[in-house]
Every structure is written in structure tokens, then in C-alpha cells.
Short mmCIF file of C-alpha atoms and ligand atoms in Angstrom, two decimals:
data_model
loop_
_atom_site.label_atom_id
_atom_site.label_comp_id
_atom_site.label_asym_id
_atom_site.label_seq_id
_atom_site.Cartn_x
_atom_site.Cartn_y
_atom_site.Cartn_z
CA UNK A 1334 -118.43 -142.50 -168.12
CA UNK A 1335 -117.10 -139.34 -170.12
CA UNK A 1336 -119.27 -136.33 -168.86
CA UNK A 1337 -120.75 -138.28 -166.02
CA UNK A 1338 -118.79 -140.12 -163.53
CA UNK A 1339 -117.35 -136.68 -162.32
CA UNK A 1340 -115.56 -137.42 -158.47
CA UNK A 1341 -118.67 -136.02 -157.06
CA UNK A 1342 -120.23 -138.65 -158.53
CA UNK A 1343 -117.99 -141.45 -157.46
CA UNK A 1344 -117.56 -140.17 -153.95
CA UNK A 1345 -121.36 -140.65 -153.65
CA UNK A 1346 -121.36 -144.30 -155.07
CA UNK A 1347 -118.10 -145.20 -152.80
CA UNK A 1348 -120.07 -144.18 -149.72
CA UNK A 1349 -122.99 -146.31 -150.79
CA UNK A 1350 -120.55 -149.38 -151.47
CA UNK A 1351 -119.81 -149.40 -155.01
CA UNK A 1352 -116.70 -151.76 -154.84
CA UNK A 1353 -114.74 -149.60 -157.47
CA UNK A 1354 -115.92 -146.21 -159.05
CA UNK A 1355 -113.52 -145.94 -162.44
CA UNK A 1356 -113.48 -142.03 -163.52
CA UNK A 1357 -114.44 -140.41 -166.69
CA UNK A 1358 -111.84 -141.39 -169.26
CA UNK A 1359 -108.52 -139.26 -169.70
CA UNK A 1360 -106.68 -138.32 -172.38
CA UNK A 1361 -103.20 -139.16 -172.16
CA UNK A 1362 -102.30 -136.18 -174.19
CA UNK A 1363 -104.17 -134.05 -172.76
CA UNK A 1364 -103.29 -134.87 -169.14
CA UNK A 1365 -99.80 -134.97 -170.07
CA UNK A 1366 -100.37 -131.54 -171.47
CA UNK A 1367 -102.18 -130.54 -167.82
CA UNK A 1368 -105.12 -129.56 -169.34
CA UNK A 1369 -107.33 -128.47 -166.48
CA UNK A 1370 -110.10 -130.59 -167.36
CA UNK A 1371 -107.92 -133.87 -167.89
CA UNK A 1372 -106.43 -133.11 -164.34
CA UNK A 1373 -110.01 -132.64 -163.13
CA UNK A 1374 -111.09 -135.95 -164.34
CA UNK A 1375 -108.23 -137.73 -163.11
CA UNK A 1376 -108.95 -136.72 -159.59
CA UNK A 1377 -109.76 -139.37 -157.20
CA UNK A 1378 -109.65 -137.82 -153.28
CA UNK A 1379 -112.71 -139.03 -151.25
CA UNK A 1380 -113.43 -141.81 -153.88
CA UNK A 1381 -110.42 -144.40 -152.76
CA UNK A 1382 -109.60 -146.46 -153.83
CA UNK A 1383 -108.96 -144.69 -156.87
CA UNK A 1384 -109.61 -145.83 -160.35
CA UNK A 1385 -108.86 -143.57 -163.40
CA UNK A 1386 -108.88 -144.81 -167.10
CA UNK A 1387 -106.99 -143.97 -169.46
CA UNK A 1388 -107.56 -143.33 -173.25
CA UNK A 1389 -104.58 -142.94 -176.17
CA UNK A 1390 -103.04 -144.35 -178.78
CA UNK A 1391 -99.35 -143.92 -178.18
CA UNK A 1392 -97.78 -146.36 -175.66
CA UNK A 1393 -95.13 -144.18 -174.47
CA UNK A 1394 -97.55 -141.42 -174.01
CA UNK A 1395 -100.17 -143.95 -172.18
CA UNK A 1396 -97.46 -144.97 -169.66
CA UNK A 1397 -95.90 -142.16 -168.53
CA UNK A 1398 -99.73 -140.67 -167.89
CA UNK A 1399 -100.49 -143.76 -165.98
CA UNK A 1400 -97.21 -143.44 -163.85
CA UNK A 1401 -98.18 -139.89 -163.04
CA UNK A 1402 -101.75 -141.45 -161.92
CA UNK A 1403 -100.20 -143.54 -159.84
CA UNK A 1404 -97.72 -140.85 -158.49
CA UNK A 1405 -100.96 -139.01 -157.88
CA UNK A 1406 -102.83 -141.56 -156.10
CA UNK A 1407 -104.40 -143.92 -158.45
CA UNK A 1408 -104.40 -147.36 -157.19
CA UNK A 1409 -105.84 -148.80 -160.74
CA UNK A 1410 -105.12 -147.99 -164.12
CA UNK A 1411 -108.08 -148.84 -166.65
CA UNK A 1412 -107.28 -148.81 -170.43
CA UNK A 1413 -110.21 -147.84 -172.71
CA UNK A 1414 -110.59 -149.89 -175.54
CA UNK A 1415 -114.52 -149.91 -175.52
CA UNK A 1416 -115.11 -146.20 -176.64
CA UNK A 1417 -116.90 -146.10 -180.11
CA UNK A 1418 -116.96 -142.32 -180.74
CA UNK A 1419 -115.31 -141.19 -183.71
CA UNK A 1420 -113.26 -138.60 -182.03
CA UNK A 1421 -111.66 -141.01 -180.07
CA UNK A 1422 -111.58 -144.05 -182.80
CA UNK A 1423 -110.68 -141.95 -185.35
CA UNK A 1424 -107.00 -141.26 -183.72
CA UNK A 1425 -106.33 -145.38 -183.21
CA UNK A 1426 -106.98 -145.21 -179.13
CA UNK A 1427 -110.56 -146.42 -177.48
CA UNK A 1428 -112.18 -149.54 -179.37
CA UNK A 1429 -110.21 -148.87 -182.82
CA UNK A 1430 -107.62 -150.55 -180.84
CA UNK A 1431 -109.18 -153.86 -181.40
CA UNK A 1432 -109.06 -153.34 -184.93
CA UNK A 1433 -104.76 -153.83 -184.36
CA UNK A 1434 -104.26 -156.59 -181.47
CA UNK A 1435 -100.58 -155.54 -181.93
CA UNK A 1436 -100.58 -152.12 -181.23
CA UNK A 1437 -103.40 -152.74 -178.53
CA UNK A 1438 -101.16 -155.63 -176.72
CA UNK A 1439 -98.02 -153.44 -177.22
CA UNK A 1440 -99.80 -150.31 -175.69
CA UNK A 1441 -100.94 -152.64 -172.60
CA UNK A 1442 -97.34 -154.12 -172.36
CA UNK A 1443 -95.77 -150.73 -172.11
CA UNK A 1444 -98.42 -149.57 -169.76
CA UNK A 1445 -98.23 -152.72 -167.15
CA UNK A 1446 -94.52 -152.15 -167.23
CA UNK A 1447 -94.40 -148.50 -166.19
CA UNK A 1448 -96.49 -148.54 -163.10
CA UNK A 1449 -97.06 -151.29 -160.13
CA UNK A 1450 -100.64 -150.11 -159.92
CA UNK A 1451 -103.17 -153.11 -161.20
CA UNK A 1452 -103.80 -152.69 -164.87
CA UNK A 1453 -107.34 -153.42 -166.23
CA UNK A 1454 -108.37 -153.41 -169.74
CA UNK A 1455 -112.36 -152.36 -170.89
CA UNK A 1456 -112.91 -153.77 -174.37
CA UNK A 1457 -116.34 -154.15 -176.16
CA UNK A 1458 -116.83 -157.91 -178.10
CA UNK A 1459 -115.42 -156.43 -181.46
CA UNK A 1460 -115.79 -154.09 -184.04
CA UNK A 1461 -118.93 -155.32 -185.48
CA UNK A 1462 -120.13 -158.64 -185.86
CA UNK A 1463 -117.59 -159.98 -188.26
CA UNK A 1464 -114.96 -159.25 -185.81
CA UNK A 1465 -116.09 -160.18 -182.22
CA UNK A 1466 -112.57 -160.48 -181.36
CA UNK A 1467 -112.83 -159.75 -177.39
CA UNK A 1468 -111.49 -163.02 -176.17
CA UNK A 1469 -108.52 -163.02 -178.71
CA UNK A 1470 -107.63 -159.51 -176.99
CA UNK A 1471 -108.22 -160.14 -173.75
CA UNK A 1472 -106.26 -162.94 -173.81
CA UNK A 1473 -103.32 -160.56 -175.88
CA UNK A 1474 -103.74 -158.19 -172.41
CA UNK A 1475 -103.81 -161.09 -169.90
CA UNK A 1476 -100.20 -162.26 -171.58
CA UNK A 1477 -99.20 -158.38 -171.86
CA UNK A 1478 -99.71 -158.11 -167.67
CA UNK A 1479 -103.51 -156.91 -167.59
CA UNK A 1480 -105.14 -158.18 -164.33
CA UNK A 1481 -108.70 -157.91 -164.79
CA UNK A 1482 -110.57 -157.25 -168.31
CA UNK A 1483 -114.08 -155.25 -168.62
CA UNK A 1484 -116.09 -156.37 -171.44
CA UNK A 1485 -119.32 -154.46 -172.62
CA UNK A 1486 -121.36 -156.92 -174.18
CA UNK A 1487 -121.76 -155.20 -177.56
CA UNK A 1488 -119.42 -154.42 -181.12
CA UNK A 1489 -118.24 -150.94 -182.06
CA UNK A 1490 -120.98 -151.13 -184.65
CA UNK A 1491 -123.79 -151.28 -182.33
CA UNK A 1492 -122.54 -148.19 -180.83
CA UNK A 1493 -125.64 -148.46 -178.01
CA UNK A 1494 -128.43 -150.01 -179.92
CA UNK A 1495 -129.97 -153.50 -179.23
CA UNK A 1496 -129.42 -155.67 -176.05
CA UNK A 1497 -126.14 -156.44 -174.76
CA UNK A 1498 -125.15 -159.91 -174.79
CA UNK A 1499 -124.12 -161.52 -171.60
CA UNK A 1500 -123.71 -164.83 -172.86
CA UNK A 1501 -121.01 -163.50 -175.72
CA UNK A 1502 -119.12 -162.78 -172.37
CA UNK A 1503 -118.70 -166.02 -171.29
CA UNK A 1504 -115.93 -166.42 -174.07
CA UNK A 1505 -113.58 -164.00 -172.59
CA UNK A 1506 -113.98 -165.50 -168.91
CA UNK A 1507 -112.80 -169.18 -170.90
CA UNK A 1508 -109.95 -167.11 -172.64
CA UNK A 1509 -108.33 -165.72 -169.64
CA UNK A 1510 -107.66 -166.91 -166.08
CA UNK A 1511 -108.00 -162.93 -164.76
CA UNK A 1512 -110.93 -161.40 -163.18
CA UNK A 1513 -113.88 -160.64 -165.99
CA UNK A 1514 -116.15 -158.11 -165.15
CA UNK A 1515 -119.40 -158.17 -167.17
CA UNK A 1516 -120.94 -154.90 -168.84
CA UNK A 1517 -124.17 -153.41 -170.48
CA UNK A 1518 -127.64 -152.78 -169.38
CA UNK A 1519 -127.51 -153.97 -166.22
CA UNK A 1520 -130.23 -151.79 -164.46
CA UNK A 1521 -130.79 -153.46 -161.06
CA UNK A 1522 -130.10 -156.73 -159.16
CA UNK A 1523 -132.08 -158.97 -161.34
CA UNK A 1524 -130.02 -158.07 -164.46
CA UNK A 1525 -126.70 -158.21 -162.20
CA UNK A 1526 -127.55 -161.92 -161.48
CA UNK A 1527 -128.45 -162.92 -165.03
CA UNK A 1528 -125.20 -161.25 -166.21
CA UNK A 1529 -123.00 -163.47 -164.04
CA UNK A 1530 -124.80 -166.08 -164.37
CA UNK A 1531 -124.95 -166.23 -168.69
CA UNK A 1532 -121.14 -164.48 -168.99
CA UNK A 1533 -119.78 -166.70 -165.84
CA UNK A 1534 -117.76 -163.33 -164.90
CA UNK A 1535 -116.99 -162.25 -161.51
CA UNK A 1536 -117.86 -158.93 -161.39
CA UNK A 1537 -120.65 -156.46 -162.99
CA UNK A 1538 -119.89 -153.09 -163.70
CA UNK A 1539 -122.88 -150.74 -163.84
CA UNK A 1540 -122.85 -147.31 -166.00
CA UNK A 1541 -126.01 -145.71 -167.04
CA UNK A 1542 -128.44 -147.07 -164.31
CA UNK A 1543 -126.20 -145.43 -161.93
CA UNK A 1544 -127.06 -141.72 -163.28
CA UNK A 1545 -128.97 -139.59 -161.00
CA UNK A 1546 -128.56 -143.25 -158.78
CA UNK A 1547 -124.79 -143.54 -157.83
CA UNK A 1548 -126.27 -145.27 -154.49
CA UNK A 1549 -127.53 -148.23 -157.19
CA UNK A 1550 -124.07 -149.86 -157.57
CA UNK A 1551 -123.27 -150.38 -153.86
CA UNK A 1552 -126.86 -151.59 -153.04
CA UNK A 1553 -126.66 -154.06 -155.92
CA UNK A 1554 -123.27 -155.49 -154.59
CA UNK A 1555 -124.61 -155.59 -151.03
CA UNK A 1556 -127.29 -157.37 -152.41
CA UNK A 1557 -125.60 -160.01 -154.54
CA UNK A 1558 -123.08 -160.71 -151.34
CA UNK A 1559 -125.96 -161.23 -148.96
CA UNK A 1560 -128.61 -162.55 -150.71
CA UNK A 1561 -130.89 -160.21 -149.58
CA UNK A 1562 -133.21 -157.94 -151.05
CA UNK A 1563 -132.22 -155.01 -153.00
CA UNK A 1564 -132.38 -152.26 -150.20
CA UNK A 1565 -132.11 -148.11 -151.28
CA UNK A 1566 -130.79 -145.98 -149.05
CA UNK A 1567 -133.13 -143.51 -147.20
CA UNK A 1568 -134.82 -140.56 -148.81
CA UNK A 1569 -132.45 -138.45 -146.65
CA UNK A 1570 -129.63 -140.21 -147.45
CA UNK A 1571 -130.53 -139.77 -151.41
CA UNK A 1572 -130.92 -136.19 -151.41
CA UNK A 1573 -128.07 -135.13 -149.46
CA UNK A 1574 -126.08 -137.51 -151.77
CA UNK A 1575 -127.67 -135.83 -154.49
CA UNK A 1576 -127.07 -132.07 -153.25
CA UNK A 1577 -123.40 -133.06 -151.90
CA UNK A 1578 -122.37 -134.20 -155.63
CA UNK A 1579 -124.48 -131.07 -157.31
CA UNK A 1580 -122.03 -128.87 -154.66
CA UNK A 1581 -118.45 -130.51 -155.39
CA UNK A 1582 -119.74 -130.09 -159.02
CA UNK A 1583 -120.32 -126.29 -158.87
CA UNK A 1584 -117.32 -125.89 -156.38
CA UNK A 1585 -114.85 -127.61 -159.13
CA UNK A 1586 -116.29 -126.08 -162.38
CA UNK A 1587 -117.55 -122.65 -161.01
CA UNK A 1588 -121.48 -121.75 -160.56
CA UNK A 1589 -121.91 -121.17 -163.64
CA UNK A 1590 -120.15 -124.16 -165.61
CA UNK A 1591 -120.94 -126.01 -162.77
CA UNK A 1592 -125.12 -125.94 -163.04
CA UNK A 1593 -124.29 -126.27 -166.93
CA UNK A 1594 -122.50 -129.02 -166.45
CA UNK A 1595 -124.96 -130.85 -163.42
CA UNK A 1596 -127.99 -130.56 -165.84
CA UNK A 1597 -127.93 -133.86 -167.03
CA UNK A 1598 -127.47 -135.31 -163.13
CA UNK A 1599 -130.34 -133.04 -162.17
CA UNK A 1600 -132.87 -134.34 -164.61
CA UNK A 1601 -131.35 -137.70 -163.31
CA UNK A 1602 -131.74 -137.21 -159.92
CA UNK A 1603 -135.33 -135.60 -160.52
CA UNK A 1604 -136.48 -138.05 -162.35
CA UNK A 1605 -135.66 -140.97 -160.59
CA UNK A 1606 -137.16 -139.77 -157.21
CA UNK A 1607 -140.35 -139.10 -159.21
CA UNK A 1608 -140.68 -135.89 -159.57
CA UNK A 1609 -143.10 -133.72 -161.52
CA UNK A 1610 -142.76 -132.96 -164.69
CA UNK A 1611 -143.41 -129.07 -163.76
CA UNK A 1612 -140.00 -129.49 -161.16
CA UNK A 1613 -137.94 -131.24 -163.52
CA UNK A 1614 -138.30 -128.39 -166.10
CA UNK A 1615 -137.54 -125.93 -163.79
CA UNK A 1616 -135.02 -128.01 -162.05
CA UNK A 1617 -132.97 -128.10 -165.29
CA UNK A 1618 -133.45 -124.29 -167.02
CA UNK A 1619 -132.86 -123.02 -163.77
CA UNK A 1620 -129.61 -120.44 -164.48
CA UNK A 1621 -129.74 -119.86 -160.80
CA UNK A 1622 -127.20 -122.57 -158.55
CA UNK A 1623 -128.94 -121.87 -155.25
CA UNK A 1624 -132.60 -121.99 -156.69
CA UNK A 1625 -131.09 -125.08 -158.76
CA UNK A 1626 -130.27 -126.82 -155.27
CA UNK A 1627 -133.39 -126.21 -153.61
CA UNK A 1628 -135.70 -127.44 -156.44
CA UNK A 1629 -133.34 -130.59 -156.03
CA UNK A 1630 -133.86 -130.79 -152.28
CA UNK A 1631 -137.80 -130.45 -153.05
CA UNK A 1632 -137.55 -132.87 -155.65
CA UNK A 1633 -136.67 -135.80 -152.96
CA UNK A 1634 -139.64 -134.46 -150.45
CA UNK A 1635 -142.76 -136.83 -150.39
CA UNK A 1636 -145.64 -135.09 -152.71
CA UNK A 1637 -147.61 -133.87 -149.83
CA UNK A 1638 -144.86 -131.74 -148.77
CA UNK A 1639 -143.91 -130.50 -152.35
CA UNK A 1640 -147.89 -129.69 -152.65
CA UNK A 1641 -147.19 -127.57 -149.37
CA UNK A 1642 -144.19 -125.47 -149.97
C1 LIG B 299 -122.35 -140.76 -171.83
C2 LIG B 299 -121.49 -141.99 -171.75
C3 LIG B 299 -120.13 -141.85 -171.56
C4 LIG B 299 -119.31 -142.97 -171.48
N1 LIG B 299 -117.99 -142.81 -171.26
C5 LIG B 299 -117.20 -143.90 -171.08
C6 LIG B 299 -115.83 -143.76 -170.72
O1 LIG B 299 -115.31 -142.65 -170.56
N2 LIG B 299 -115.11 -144.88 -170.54
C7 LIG B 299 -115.66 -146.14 -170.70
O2 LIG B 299 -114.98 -147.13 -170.51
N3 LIG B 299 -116.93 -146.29 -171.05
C8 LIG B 299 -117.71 -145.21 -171.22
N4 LIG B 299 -119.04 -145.37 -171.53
C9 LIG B 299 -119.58 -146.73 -171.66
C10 LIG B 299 -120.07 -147.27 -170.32
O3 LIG B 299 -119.00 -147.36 -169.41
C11 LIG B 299 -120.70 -148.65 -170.47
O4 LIG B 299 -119.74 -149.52 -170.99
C12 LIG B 299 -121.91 -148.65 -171.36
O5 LIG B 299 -122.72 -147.51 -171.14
C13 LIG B 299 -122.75 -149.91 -171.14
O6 LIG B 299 -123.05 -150.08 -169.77
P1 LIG B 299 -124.43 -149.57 -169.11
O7 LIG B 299 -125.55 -150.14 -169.94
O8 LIG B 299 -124.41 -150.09 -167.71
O9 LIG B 299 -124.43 -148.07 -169.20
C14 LIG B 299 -119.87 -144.27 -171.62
C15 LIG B 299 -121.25 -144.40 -171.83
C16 LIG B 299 -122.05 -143.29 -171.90
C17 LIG B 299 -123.53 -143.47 -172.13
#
């Protein structure tokens, strides 16, 4: 997720389990132009095996940043075709791609061909509801050497309104004989087993749940494997997850980008270990990095101790 799955982030859901921790998306262009931030986001150390997706629109462009991924490290290539903002629509590259099956089966061709890296493809159903044309593309990639397709179970149009449909998933796993990994909503183990079992896909990927919660994926999957309950990790565990990806963030960015930037994780992280509302606020205006660390620390302490200090 653009903004969000930052390597500090998907270091901390690796060590919790998550099978496969895809970075933000990447610009071909821009990484091809080393901009800092594209390199930044294509980064993968500590979070092997590494997954980085790609965004363009040009397929020579789109393959020669993938075979620098993969000269970098990357062990998967994921192609966005699922993004609905305008910035990235607008320029024919994220889910405007489904709008031309040619150039989107033409950009995965090239792609596949310039790297041996696996080469996924993350696709939403369609551009709105006159065109739910995932299974059509999916099966376009499968032919064009795609190994394993991501669909988010809504159109462009819906942007992220409504419910996700599961069930419209179920089309792509009959189009295609590759791995389908199902998408949207999912926000804990009894969503993860309705979405396999409605779409039939082998795989769920989680995004938003996993905010301020990267330990969420990896306990889900444990979960679905064993058949056992879903278990968290330990308080302890959680916050020096928490403070380890706050720290990579302000070491990579710079204290001052950096607790700009980890805002949104620390009213994540706050919230979801049920923290005051007083905390929180203060947790998140804080301009201060060291004060910003220790009101996350005190946000994972039981109440009695927080009452205390
Ligand atoms: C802030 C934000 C950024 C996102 N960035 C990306 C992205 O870079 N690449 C991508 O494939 N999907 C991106 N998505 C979509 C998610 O990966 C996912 O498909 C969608 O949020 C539905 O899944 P969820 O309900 O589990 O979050 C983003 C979503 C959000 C909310």
C-alpha cells in the first residue's frame, strides 16, 4: 500500500509470518530516474523474500525497472493494475490498464520476458460495473507468463465504497489455472475463511487491517494452516514491533520527515492497542521523535501502568 507498507512495515509482518509482504508501489519512471523515494520503496533487506510492485504504462520502461528489481534482490515482481487514483489512471498504468487488455497483456508479456523472477498481476474486477472484466484479463496475463493474479474484489468505480465481493472472485480462479489470491476487507480470520471459501482462491492478501497491525497477516495464516485459534503476539512483542518500524522509519526519512511520515502508523498503532484518546492526540502532534516513541511505548502498557507514569 502506497504511503504505508514502508520496509519497516514489512519487516515487522515477515517476522510475524506474513507469507509475502509486497511493497508500496513504484514508479517505473521514477525508479528508473533513481528518485530517492522510488529507490526507498523498492527496498526489500530484512523483509525476504522480497516483493516489490511495480506501476507504469510503458512496457519497455516496466521491464527494464523490474530487471533492476531483480538485480537488486527482488524475488517477485507485482504489476499494479488495481490502483484507481487519477494520478496514476490518468497516465494509462494502474487499473486504466483494464480499460486496454492489449496494452495491459503486452505490458505483462514484456515484463515476464525480461526477468526470471515470478511475475504476479493485482487487478480489481473492472472498471465499473459494466465492465467487470477481471477474468478476461487475468486470463490475458496467465497466457502473457503471469504466475499468480491478485484480485480486489471491487471496480475502479467503487474506488473504496461498499463491500467487496468475494464471490465475483470465484470467476477469475475458473479463468486461470495460476494461483488467485483474494482481496478486500478482510479484517481477521473469520473474513479470511469466508473469502476462500466464496472466491475458491488460494491465498488472501490483507491491506488495511494490517495498519498499526502488521503482526495480523502472519497470525491469520498461522491460523488458517492450523486450524487453531487466531493467536496475537504478546504485548511485548507488539510494541517493540511497533517502536522497531517507527525507528527504521525515522532512520530512512530523517527525524523530522520521518515522525511526519509515521503519523498515520502511530494513530494506528495507538489505536489498536486501545489507547486513550488524550495519548493518541499527543501521540500524533507530537513534533518531538523521542517524546513520539515513548508515548508509543506507553501506549502498549496495561492502563494501570499508563495511570502510574
Ligand atoms: C492508502 C492505500 C494505499 C494503497 N496503495 C496500493 C498500492 O500501492 N498497490 C496496490 O496494489 N494496492 C494499493 N492499495 C489497495 C490495497 O492493496 C487493497 O487492494 C485494498 O485496500 C483492499 O484491501 P483491504 O480491504 O485489505 O485494505 C492501497 C490502499 C490504500 C488504502
Amino acid at each position: 500500500m502506497s504511503g504505508i507498507t514502508d520496509l519497516g512495515m514489512r519487516r515487522a509482518a515477515r517476522r510475524f509470518g506474513a507469507t509475502l509482504a509486497f511493497s508500496e508501489m513504484v514508479a517505473s519512471d521514477e525508479f528508473l530516474a533513481a528518485d530517492g523515494e522510488a529507490r526507498l520503496r523498492a527496498e526489500g533487506e530484512g523483509a525476504e523474500p522480497h516483493a516489490a510492485q511495480l506501476v507504469g504504462s510503458e512496457p519497455s520502461a516496466m521491464a527494464e525497472a523490474a530487471r533492476r528489481l531483480e538485480g537488486a534482490g527482488a524475488r517477485f515482481i507485482d504489476i499494479n493494475m488495481g490502483c484507481p487514483s487519477r494520478r496514476v489512471s490518468g497516465r494509462l498504468a494502474g487499473c486504466a490498464l483494464m480499460r486496454d487488455l492489449d496494452q495491459a497483456e503486452r505490458l505483462i508479456a514484456t515484463v515476464t520476458a525480461a526477468v526470471n523472477a515470478p511475475v504476479s498481476v493485482k487487478m480489481r474486477l473492472g472498471w465499473d460495473e459494466t465492465e467487470r472484466n477481471a477474468p478476461d484479463l487475468a486470463r490475458r496475463a496467465e497466457a502473457a507468463g503471469a504466475t499468480m493474479i491478485t484480485v480486489h474484489g471491487r471496480t475502479r468505480a467503487q474506488m473504496y465504497n461498499g463491500q467487496a465481493d468475494w464471490a465475483a472472485v470465484a470467476e477469475v480462479v475458473a479463468a486461470v489455472k495460476a494461483p488467485v489470491v483474494v482481496n478486500g476487507d478482510c479484517r481477521g480470520l473469520d473474513d479470511a475463511r469466508a473469502m476462500l471459501a466464496k472466491s475458491g482462491a488460494q491465498a488472501v492478501m490483507i491491506g488495511r487491517a494490517a495498519v498499526g497491525a502488521p503482526w495480523l497477516v502472519g497470525a491469520v495464516a498461522q491460523a488458517l494452516k492450523t486450524g487453531a485459534p487466531l493467536a496475537e503476539p504478546s504485548v511485548d512483542a507488539r510494541r517493540e514491533a511497533a517502536l522497531a518500524h517507527i525507528d527504521w522509519l525515522l532512520a530512512a526519512l530523517g527525524r523530522s520527515a520521518g515522525l511526519r511520515h509515521a503519523r498515520k502508523h502511530l494513530a494506528a498503532y495507538a489505536e489498536k492497542a486501545g489507547a486513550p484518546a488524550a495519548l493518541r492526540r499527543a501521540l500524533v502532534t507530537s513534533e518531538d521523535a523521542d517524546e513520539a516513541l515513548r508515548l508509543l511505548a506507553s501506549a502498549f502498557a496495561p492502563q494501570s501502568d499508563r495511570e502510574a507514569a
